[in-house]
PDB file of C-alpha atoms in Angstrom:
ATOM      1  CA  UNK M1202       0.000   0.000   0.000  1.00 54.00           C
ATOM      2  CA  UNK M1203       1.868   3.382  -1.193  1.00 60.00           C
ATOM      3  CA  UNK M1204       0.996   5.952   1.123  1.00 66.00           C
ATOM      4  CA  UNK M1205       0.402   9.253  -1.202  1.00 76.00           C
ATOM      5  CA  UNK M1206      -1.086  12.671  -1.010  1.00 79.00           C
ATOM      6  CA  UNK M1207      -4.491  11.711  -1.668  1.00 80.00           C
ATOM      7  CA  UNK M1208      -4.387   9.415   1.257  1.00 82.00           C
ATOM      8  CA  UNK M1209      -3.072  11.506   3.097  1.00 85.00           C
ATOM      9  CA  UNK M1210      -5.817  14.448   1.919  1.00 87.00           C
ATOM     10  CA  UNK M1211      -8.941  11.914   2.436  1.00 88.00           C
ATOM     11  CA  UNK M1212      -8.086  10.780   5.810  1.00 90.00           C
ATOM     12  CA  UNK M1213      -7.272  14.121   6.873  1.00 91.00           C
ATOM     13  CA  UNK M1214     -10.588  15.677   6.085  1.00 92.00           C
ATOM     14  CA  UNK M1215     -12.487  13.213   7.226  1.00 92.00           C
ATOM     15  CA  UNK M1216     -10.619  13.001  10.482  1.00 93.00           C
ATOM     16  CA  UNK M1217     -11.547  16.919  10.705  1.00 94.00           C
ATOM     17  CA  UNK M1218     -15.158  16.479   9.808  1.00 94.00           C
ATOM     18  CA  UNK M1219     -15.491  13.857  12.588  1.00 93.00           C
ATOM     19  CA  UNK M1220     -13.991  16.196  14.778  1.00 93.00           C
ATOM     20  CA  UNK M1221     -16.478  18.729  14.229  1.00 93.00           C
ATOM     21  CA  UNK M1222     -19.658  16.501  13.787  1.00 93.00           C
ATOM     22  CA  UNK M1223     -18.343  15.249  17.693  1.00 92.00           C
ATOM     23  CA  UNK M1224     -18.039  19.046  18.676  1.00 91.00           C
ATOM     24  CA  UNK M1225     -21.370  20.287  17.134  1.00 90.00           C
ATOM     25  CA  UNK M1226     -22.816  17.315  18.751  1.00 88.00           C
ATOM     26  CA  UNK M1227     -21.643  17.596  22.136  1.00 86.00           C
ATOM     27  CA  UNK M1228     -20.629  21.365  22.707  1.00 84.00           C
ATOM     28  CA  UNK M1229     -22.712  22.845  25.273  1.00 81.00           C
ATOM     29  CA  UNK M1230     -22.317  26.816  23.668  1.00 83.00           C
ATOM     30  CA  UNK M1231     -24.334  26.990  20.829  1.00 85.00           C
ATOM     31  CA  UNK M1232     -21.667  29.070  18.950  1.00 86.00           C
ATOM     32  CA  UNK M1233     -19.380  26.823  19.399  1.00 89.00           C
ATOM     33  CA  UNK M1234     -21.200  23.802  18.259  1.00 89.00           C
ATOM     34  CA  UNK M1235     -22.164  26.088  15.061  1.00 91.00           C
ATOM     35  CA  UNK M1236     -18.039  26.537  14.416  1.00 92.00           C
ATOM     36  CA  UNK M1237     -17.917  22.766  14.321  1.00 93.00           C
ATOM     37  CA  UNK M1238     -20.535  22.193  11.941  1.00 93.00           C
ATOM     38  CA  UNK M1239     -18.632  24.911  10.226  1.00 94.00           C
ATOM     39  CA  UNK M1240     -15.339  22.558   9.865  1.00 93.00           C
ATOM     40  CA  UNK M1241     -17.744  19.937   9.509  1.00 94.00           C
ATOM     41  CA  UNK M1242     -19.141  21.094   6.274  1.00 94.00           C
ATOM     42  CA  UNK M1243     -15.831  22.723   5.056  1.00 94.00           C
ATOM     43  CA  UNK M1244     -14.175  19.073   5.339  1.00 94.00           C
ATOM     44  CA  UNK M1245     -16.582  17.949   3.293  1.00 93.00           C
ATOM     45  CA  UNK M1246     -16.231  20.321   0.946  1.00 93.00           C
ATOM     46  CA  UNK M1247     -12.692  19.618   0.477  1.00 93.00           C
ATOM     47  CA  UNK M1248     -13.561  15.923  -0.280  1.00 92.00           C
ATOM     48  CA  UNK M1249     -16.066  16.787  -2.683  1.00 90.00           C
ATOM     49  CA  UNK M1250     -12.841  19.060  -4.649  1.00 88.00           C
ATOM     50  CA  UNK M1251     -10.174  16.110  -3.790  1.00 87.00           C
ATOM     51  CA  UNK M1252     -12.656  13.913  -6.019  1.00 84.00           C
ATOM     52  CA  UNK M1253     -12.219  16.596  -8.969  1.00 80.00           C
ATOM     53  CA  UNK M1254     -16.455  17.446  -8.644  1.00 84.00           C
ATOM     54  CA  UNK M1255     -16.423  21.390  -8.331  1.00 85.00           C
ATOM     55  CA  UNK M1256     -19.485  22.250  -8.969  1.00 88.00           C
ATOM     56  CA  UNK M1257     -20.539  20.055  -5.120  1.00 89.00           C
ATOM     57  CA  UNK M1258     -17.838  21.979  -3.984  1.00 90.00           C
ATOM     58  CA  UNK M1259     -19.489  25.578  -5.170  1.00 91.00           C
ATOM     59  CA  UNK M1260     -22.480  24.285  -3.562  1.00 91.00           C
ATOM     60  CA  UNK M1261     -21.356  22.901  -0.709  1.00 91.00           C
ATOM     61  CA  UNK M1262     -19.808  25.824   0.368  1.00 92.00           C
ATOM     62  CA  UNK M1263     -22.663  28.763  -1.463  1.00 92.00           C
ATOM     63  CA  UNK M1264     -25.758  26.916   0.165  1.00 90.00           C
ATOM     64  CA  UNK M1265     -24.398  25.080   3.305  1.00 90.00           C
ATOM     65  CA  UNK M1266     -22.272  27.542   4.773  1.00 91.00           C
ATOM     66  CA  UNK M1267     -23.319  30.842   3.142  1.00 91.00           C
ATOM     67  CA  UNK M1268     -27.153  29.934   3.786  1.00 90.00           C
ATOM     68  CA  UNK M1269     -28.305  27.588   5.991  1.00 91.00           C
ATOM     69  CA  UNK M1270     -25.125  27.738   8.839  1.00 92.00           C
ATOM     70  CA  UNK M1271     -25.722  31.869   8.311  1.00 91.00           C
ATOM     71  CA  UNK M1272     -29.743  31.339   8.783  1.00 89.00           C
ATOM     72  CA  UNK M1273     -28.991  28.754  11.912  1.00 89.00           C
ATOM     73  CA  UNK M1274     -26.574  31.521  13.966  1.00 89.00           C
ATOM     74  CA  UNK M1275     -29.519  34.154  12.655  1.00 87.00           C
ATOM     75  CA  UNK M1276     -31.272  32.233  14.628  1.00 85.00           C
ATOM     76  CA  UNK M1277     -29.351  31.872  17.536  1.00 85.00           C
ATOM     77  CA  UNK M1278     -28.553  35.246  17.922  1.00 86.00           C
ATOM     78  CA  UNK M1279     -31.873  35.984  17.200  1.00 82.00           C
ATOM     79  CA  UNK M1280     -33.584  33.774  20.191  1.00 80.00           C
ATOM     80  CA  UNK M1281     -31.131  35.030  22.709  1.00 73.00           C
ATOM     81  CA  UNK M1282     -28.600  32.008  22.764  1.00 66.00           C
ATOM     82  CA  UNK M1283     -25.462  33.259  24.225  1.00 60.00           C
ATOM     83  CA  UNK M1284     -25.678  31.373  27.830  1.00 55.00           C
ATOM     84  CA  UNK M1285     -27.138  28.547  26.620  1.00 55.00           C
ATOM     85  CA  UNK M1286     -29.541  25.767  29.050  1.00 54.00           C
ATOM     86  CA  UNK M1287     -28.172  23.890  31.548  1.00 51.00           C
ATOM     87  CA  UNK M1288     -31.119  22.124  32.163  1.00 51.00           C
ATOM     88  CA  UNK M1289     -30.091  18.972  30.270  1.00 57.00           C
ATOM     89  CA  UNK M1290     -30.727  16.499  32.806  1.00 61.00           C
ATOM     90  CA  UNK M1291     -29.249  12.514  31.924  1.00 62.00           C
ATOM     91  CA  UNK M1292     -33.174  11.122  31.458  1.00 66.00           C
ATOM     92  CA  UNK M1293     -34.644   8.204  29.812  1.00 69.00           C
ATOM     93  CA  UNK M1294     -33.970   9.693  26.431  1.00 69.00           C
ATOM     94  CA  UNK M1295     -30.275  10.514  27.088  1.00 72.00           C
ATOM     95  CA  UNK M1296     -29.603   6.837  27.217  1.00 76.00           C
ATOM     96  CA  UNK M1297     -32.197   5.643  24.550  1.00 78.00           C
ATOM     97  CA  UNK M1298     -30.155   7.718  22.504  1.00 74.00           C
ATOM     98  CA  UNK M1299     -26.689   7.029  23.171  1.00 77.00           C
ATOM     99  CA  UNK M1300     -27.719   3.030  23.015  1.00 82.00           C
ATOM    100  CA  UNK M1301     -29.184   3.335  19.935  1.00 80.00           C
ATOM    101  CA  UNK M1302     -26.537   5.592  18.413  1.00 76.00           C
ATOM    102  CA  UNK M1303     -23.579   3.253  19.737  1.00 81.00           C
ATOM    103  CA  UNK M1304     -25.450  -0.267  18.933  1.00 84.00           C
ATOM    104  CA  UNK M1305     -26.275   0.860  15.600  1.00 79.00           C
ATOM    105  CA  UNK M1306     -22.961   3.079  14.490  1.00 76.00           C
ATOM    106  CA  UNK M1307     -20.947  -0.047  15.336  1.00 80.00           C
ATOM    107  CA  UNK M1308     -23.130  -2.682  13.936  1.00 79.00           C
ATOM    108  CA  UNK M1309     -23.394  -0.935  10.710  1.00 76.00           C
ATOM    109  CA  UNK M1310     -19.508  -0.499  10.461  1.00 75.00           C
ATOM    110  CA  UNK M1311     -18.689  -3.504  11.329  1.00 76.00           C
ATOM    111  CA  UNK M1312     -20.820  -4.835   8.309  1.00 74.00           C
ATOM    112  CA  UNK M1313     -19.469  -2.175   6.048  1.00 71.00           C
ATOM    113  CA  UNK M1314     -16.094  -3.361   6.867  1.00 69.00           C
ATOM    114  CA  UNK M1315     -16.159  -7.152   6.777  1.00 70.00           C
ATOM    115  CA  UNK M1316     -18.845  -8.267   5.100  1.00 61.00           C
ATOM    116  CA  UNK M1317     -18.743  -6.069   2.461  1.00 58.00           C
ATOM    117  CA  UNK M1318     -19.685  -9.182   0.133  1.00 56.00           C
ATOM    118  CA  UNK M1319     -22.852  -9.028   1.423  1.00 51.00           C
ATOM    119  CA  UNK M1320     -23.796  -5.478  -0.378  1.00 51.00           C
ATOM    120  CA  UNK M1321     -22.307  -6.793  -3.115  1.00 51.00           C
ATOM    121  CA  UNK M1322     -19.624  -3.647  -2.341  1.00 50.00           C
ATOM    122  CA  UNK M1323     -16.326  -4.571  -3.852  1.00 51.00           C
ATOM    123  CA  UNK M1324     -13.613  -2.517  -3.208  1.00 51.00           C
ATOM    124  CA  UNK M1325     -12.655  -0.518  -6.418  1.00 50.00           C
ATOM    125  CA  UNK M1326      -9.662   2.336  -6.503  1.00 51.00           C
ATOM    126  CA  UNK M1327      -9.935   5.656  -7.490  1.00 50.00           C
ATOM    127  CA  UNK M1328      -7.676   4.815 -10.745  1.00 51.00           C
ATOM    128  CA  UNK M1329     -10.794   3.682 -12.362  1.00 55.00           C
ATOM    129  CA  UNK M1330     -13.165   6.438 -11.220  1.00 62.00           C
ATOM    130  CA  UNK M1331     -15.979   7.745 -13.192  1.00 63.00           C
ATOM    131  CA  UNK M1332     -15.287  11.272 -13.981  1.00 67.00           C
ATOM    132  CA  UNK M1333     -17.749  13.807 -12.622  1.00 67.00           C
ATOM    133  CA  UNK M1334     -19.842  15.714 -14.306  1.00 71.00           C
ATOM    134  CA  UNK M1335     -18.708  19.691 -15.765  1.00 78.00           C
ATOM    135  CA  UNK M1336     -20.738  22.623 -14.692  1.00 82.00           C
ATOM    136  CA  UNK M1337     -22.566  22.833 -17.822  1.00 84.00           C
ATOM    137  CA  UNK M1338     -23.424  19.261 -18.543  1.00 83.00           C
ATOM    138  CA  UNK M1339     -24.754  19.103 -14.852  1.00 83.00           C
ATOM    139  CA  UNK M1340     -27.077  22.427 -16.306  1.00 85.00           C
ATOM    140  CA  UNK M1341     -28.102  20.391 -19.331  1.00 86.00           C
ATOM    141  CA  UNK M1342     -29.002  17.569 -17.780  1.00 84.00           C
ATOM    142  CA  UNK M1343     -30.994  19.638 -15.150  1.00 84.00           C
ATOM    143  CA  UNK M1344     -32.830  21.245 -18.029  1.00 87.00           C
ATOM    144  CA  UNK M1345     -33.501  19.066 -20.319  1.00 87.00           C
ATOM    145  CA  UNK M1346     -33.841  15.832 -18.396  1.00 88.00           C
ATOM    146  CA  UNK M1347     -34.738  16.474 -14.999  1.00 88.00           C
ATOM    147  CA  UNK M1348     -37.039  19.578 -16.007  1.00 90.00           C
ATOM    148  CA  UNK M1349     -39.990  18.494 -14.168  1.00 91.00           C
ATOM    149  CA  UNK M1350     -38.259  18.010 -11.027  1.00 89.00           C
ATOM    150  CA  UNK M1351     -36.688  21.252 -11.244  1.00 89.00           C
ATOM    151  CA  UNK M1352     -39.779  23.060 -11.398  1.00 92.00           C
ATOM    152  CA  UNK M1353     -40.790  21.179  -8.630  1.00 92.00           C
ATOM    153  CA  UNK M1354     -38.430  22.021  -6.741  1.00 91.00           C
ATOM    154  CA  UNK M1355     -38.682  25.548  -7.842  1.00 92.00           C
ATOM    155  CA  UNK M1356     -42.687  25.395  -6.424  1.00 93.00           C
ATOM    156  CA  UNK M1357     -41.470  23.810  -3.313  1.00 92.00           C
ATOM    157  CA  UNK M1358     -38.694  26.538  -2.505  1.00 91.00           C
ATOM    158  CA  UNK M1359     -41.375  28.894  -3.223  1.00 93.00           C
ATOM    159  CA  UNK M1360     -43.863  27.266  -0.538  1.00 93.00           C
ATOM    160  CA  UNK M1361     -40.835  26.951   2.124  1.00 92.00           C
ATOM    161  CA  UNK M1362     -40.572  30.805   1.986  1.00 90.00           C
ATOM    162  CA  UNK M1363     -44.566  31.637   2.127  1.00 92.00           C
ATOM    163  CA  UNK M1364     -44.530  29.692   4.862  1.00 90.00           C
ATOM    164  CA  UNK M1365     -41.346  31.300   6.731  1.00 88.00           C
ATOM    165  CA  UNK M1366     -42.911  34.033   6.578  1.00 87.00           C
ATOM    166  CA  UNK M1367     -46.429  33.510   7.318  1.00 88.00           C
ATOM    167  CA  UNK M1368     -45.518  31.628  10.439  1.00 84.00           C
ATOM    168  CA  UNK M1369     -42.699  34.108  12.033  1.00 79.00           C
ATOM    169  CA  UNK M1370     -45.540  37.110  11.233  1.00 80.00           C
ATOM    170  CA  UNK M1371     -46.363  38.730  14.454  1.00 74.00           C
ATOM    171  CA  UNK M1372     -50.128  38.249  15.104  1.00 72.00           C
ATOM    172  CA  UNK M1373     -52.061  41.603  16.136  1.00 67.00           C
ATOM    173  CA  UNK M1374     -53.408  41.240  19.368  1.00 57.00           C
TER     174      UNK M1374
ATOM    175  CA  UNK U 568      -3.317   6.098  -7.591  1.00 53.00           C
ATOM    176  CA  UNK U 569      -4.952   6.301  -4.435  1.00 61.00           C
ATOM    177  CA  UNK U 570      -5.994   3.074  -2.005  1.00 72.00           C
ATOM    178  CA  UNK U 571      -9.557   5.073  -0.908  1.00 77.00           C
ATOM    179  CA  UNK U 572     -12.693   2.665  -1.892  1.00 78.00           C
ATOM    180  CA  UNK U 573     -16.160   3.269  -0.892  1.00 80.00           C
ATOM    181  CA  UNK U 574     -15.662   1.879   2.460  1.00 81.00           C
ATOM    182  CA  UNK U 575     -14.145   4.493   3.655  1.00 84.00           C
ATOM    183  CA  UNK U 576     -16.971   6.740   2.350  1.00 87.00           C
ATOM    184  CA  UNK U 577     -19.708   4.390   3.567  1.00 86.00           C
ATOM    185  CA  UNK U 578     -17.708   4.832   7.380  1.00 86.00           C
ATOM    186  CA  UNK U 579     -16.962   7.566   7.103  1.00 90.00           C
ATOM    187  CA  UNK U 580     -21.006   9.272   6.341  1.00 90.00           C
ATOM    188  CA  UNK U 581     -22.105   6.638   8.435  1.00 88.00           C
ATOM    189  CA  UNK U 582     -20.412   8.468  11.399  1.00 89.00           C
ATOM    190  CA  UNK U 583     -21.782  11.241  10.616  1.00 92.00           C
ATOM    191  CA  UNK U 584     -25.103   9.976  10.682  1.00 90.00           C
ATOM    192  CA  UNK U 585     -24.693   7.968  14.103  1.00 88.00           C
ATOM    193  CA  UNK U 586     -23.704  11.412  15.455  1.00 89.00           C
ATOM    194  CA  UNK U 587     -26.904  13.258  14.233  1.00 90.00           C
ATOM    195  CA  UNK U 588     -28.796  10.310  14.913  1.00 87.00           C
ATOM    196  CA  UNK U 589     -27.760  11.069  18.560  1.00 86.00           C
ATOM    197  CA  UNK U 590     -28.160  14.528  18.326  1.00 87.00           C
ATOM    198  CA  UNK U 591     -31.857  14.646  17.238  1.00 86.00           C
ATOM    199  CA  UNK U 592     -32.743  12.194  20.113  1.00 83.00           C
ATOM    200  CA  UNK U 593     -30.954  13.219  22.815  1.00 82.00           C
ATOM    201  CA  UNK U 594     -29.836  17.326  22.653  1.00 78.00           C
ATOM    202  CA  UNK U 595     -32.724  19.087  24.696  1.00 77.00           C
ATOM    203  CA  UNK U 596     -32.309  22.236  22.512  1.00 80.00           C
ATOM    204  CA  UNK U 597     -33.941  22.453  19.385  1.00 84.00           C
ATOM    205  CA  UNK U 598     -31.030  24.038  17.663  1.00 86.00           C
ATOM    206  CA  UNK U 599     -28.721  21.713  18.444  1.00 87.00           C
ATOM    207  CA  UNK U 600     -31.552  18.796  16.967  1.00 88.00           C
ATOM    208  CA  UNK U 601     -31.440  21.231  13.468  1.00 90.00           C
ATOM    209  CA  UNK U 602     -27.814  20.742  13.201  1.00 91.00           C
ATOM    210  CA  UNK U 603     -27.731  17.058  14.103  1.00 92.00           C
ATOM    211  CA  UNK U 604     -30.394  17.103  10.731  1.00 93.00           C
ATOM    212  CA  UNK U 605     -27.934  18.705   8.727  1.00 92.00           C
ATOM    213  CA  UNK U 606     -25.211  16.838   9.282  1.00 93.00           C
ATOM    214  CA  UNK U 607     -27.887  13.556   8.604  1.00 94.00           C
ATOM    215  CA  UNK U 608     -28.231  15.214   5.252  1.00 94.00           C
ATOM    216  CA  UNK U 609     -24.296  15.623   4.757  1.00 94.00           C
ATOM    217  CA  UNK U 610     -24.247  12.063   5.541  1.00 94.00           C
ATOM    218  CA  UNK U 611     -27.102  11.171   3.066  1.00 94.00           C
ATOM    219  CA  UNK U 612     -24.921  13.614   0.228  1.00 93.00           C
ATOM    220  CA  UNK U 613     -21.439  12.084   0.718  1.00 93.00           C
ATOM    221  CA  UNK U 614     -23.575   8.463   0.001  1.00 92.00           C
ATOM    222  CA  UNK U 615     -24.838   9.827  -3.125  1.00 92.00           C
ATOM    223  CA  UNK U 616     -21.410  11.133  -3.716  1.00 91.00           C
ATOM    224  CA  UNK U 617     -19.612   7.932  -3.398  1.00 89.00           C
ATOM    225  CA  UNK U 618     -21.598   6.040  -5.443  1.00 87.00           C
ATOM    226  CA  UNK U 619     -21.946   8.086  -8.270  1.00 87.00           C
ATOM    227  CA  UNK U 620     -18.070   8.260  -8.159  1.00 83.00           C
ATOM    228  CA  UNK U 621     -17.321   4.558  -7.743  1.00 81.00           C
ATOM    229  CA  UNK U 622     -20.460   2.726  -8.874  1.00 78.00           C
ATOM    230  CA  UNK U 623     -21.674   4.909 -12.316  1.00 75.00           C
ATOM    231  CA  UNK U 624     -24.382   5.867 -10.489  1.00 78.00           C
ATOM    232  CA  UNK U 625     -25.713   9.381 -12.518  1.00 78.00           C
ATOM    233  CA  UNK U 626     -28.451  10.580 -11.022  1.00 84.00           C
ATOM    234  CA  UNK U 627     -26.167  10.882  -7.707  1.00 83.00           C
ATOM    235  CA  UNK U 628     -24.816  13.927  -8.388  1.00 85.00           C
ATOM    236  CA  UNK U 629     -27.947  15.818  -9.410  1.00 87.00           C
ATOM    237  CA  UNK U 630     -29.774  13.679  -5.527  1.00 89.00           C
ATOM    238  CA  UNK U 631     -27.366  16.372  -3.932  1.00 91.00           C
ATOM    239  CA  UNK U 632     -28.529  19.196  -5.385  1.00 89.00           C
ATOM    240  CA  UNK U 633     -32.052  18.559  -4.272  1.00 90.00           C
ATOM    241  CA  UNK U 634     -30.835  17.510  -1.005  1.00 92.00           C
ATOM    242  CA  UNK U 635     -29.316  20.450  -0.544  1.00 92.00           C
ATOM    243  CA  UNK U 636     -32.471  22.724  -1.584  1.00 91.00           C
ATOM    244  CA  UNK U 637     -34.121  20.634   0.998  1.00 90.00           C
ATOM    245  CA  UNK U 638     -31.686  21.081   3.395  1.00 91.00           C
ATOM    246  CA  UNK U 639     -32.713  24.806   2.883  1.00 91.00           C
ATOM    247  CA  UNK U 640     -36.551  25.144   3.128  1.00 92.00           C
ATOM    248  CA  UNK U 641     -36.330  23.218   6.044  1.00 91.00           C
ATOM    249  CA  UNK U 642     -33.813  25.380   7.839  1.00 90.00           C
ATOM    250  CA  UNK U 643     -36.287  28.303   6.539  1.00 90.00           C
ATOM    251  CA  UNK U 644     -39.400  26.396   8.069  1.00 91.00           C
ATOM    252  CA  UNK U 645     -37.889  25.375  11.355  1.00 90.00           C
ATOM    253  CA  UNK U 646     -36.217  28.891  11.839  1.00 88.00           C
ATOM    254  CA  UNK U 647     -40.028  30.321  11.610  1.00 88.00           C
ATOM    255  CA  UNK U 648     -41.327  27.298  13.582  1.00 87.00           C
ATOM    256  CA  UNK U 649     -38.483  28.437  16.617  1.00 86.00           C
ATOM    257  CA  UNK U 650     -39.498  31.644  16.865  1.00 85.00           C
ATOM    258  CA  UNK U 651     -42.779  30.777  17.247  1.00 85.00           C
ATOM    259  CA  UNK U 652     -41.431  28.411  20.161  1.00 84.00           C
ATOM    260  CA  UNK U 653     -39.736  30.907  21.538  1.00 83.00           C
ATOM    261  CA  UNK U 654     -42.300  33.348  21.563  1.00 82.00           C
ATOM    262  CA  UNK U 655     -45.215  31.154  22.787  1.00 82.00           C
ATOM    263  CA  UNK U 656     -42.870  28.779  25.597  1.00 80.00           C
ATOM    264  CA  UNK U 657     -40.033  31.797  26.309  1.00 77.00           C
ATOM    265  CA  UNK U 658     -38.035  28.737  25.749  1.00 75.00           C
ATOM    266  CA  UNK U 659     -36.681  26.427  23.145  1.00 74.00           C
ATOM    267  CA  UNK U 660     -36.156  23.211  25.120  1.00 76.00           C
ATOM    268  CA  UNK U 661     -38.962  21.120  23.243  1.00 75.00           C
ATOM    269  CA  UNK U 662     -39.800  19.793  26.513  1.00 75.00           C
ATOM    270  CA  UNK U 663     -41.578  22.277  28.089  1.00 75.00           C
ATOM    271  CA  UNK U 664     -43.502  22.406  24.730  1.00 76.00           C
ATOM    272  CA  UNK U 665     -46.411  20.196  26.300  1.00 77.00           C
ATOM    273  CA  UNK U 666     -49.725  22.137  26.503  1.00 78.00           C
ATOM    274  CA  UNK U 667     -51.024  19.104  24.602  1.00 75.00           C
ATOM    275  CA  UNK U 668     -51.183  16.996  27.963  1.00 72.00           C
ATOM    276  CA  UNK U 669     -53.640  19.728  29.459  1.00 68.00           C
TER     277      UNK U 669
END
């Protein structure tokens, strides 16, 4: 096994986006747990661009972080988050969830990583990748193809923001 | 070239998803729940990443896109739906959301 830069790439970013999914998990300042999602979602960005697919990358980084992690620490600061709850008490759901989390996490990669036979998964290099798709075939295909889910999508992005804003509207009275 | 297969892929979103897994059951504030969801849907896209890289898979590529509009109505939605939270409960622990007991 020759050890390379692309290894070395993969297995960094991915360490760092564990790293961050663990401290936007368990971080008890909401801020904090926000900057982790932020390496979180940069990491994975960088995987998406060490795979040669830009245009995920564009996204990744145009929708994730410069819209939804901006409209999730809008609403943080908006709801008065700075000292956040300390009423986290270890209940009934605390463990249900840590059980199921552990049980199933381990379970699932211990069949991903020995009985990979099973999924019919066999291991293939990235020598013989498929080549991702350019910027402007990914717009063809969108348009021409995939046209009715597009406007679908379009409708349903529409509805998301009618409802925002009918349901943050302060009521009179 | 390099020795990364789609194992390390399927481990490697599959951590992610244990983690938001246990984030969306266990975190007692909301906000924390909303980003254990988005890092369910990072999960779910790095999936459809790896197979339409290893396994010819071509609609993968275009699966992110619309996961990722997803990703953003529903951070629109729940944004409205915690302010409403917030305003009605002066709190946004979704246990002390429980006038349906009365």
């Amino acid at each position: 096994m020759n050890f390379n830069i692309y290894d070395f790439s993969f297995y960094s970013l991915s360490f760092f986006s564990v790293i961050g999914a663990i401290g936007a998990v368990l971080s008890r300042r909401i801020f904090y747990a926000l900057a982790s999602l932020l390496l979180t979602l940069i990491s994975i960005a960088g995987i998406f661009i060490l795979f040669d697919s830009e245009f995920l990358f564009l996204i990744q980084i145009l929708i994730y972080i410069g819209g939804i992690l901006t409209l999730i620490i809008f609403a943080a600061i908006f709801l008065n988050l700075y000292n956040v709850y300390n009423d986290e008490k270890k209940s009934f759901g605390y463990w249900f969830g840590f059980l199921i989390a552990a049980i199933f996490s381990s379970f699932m990669i211990y069949l991903i990583y020995n009985e990979s036979k099973f999924f019919n998964i066999e291991t293939e290099r990235v020598g013989n990748l498929i080549s991702s798709k350019k910027i402007n075939e990914i717009g063809k295909e969108l348009i021409e193809r995939y046209i009715a889910l597009f406007h679908l999508f379009a409708i349903f992005l529409l509805a998301a923001v009618i409802a925002s804003a009918s349901l943050a509207r302060k009521e009179k009275n | 070239m390099t020795s990364i297969s789609l194992q390390h892929f399927l481990i490697l979103s599959f951590i992610l998803f244990s983690l938001g897994t246990y984030a969306v059951i266990v975190r007692k504030n909301i906000l924390v729940a909303l980003i254990g969801i988005e890092l369910i849907l990072n999960a779910a896209n790095l999936n459809f990443f790896a197979f339409s890289k290893f396994k010819n898979y071509q609609f993968g590529e275009l699966a992110i896109i619309f996961v990722i509009i997803i990703a953003a109505a529903e951070a629109a939605v729940a944004l409205a739906i915690f302010i409403n939270l917030y305003r009605n409960f002066a709190s946004i622990n979704p246990d002390k959301a429980n006038t349906m007991k009365e």
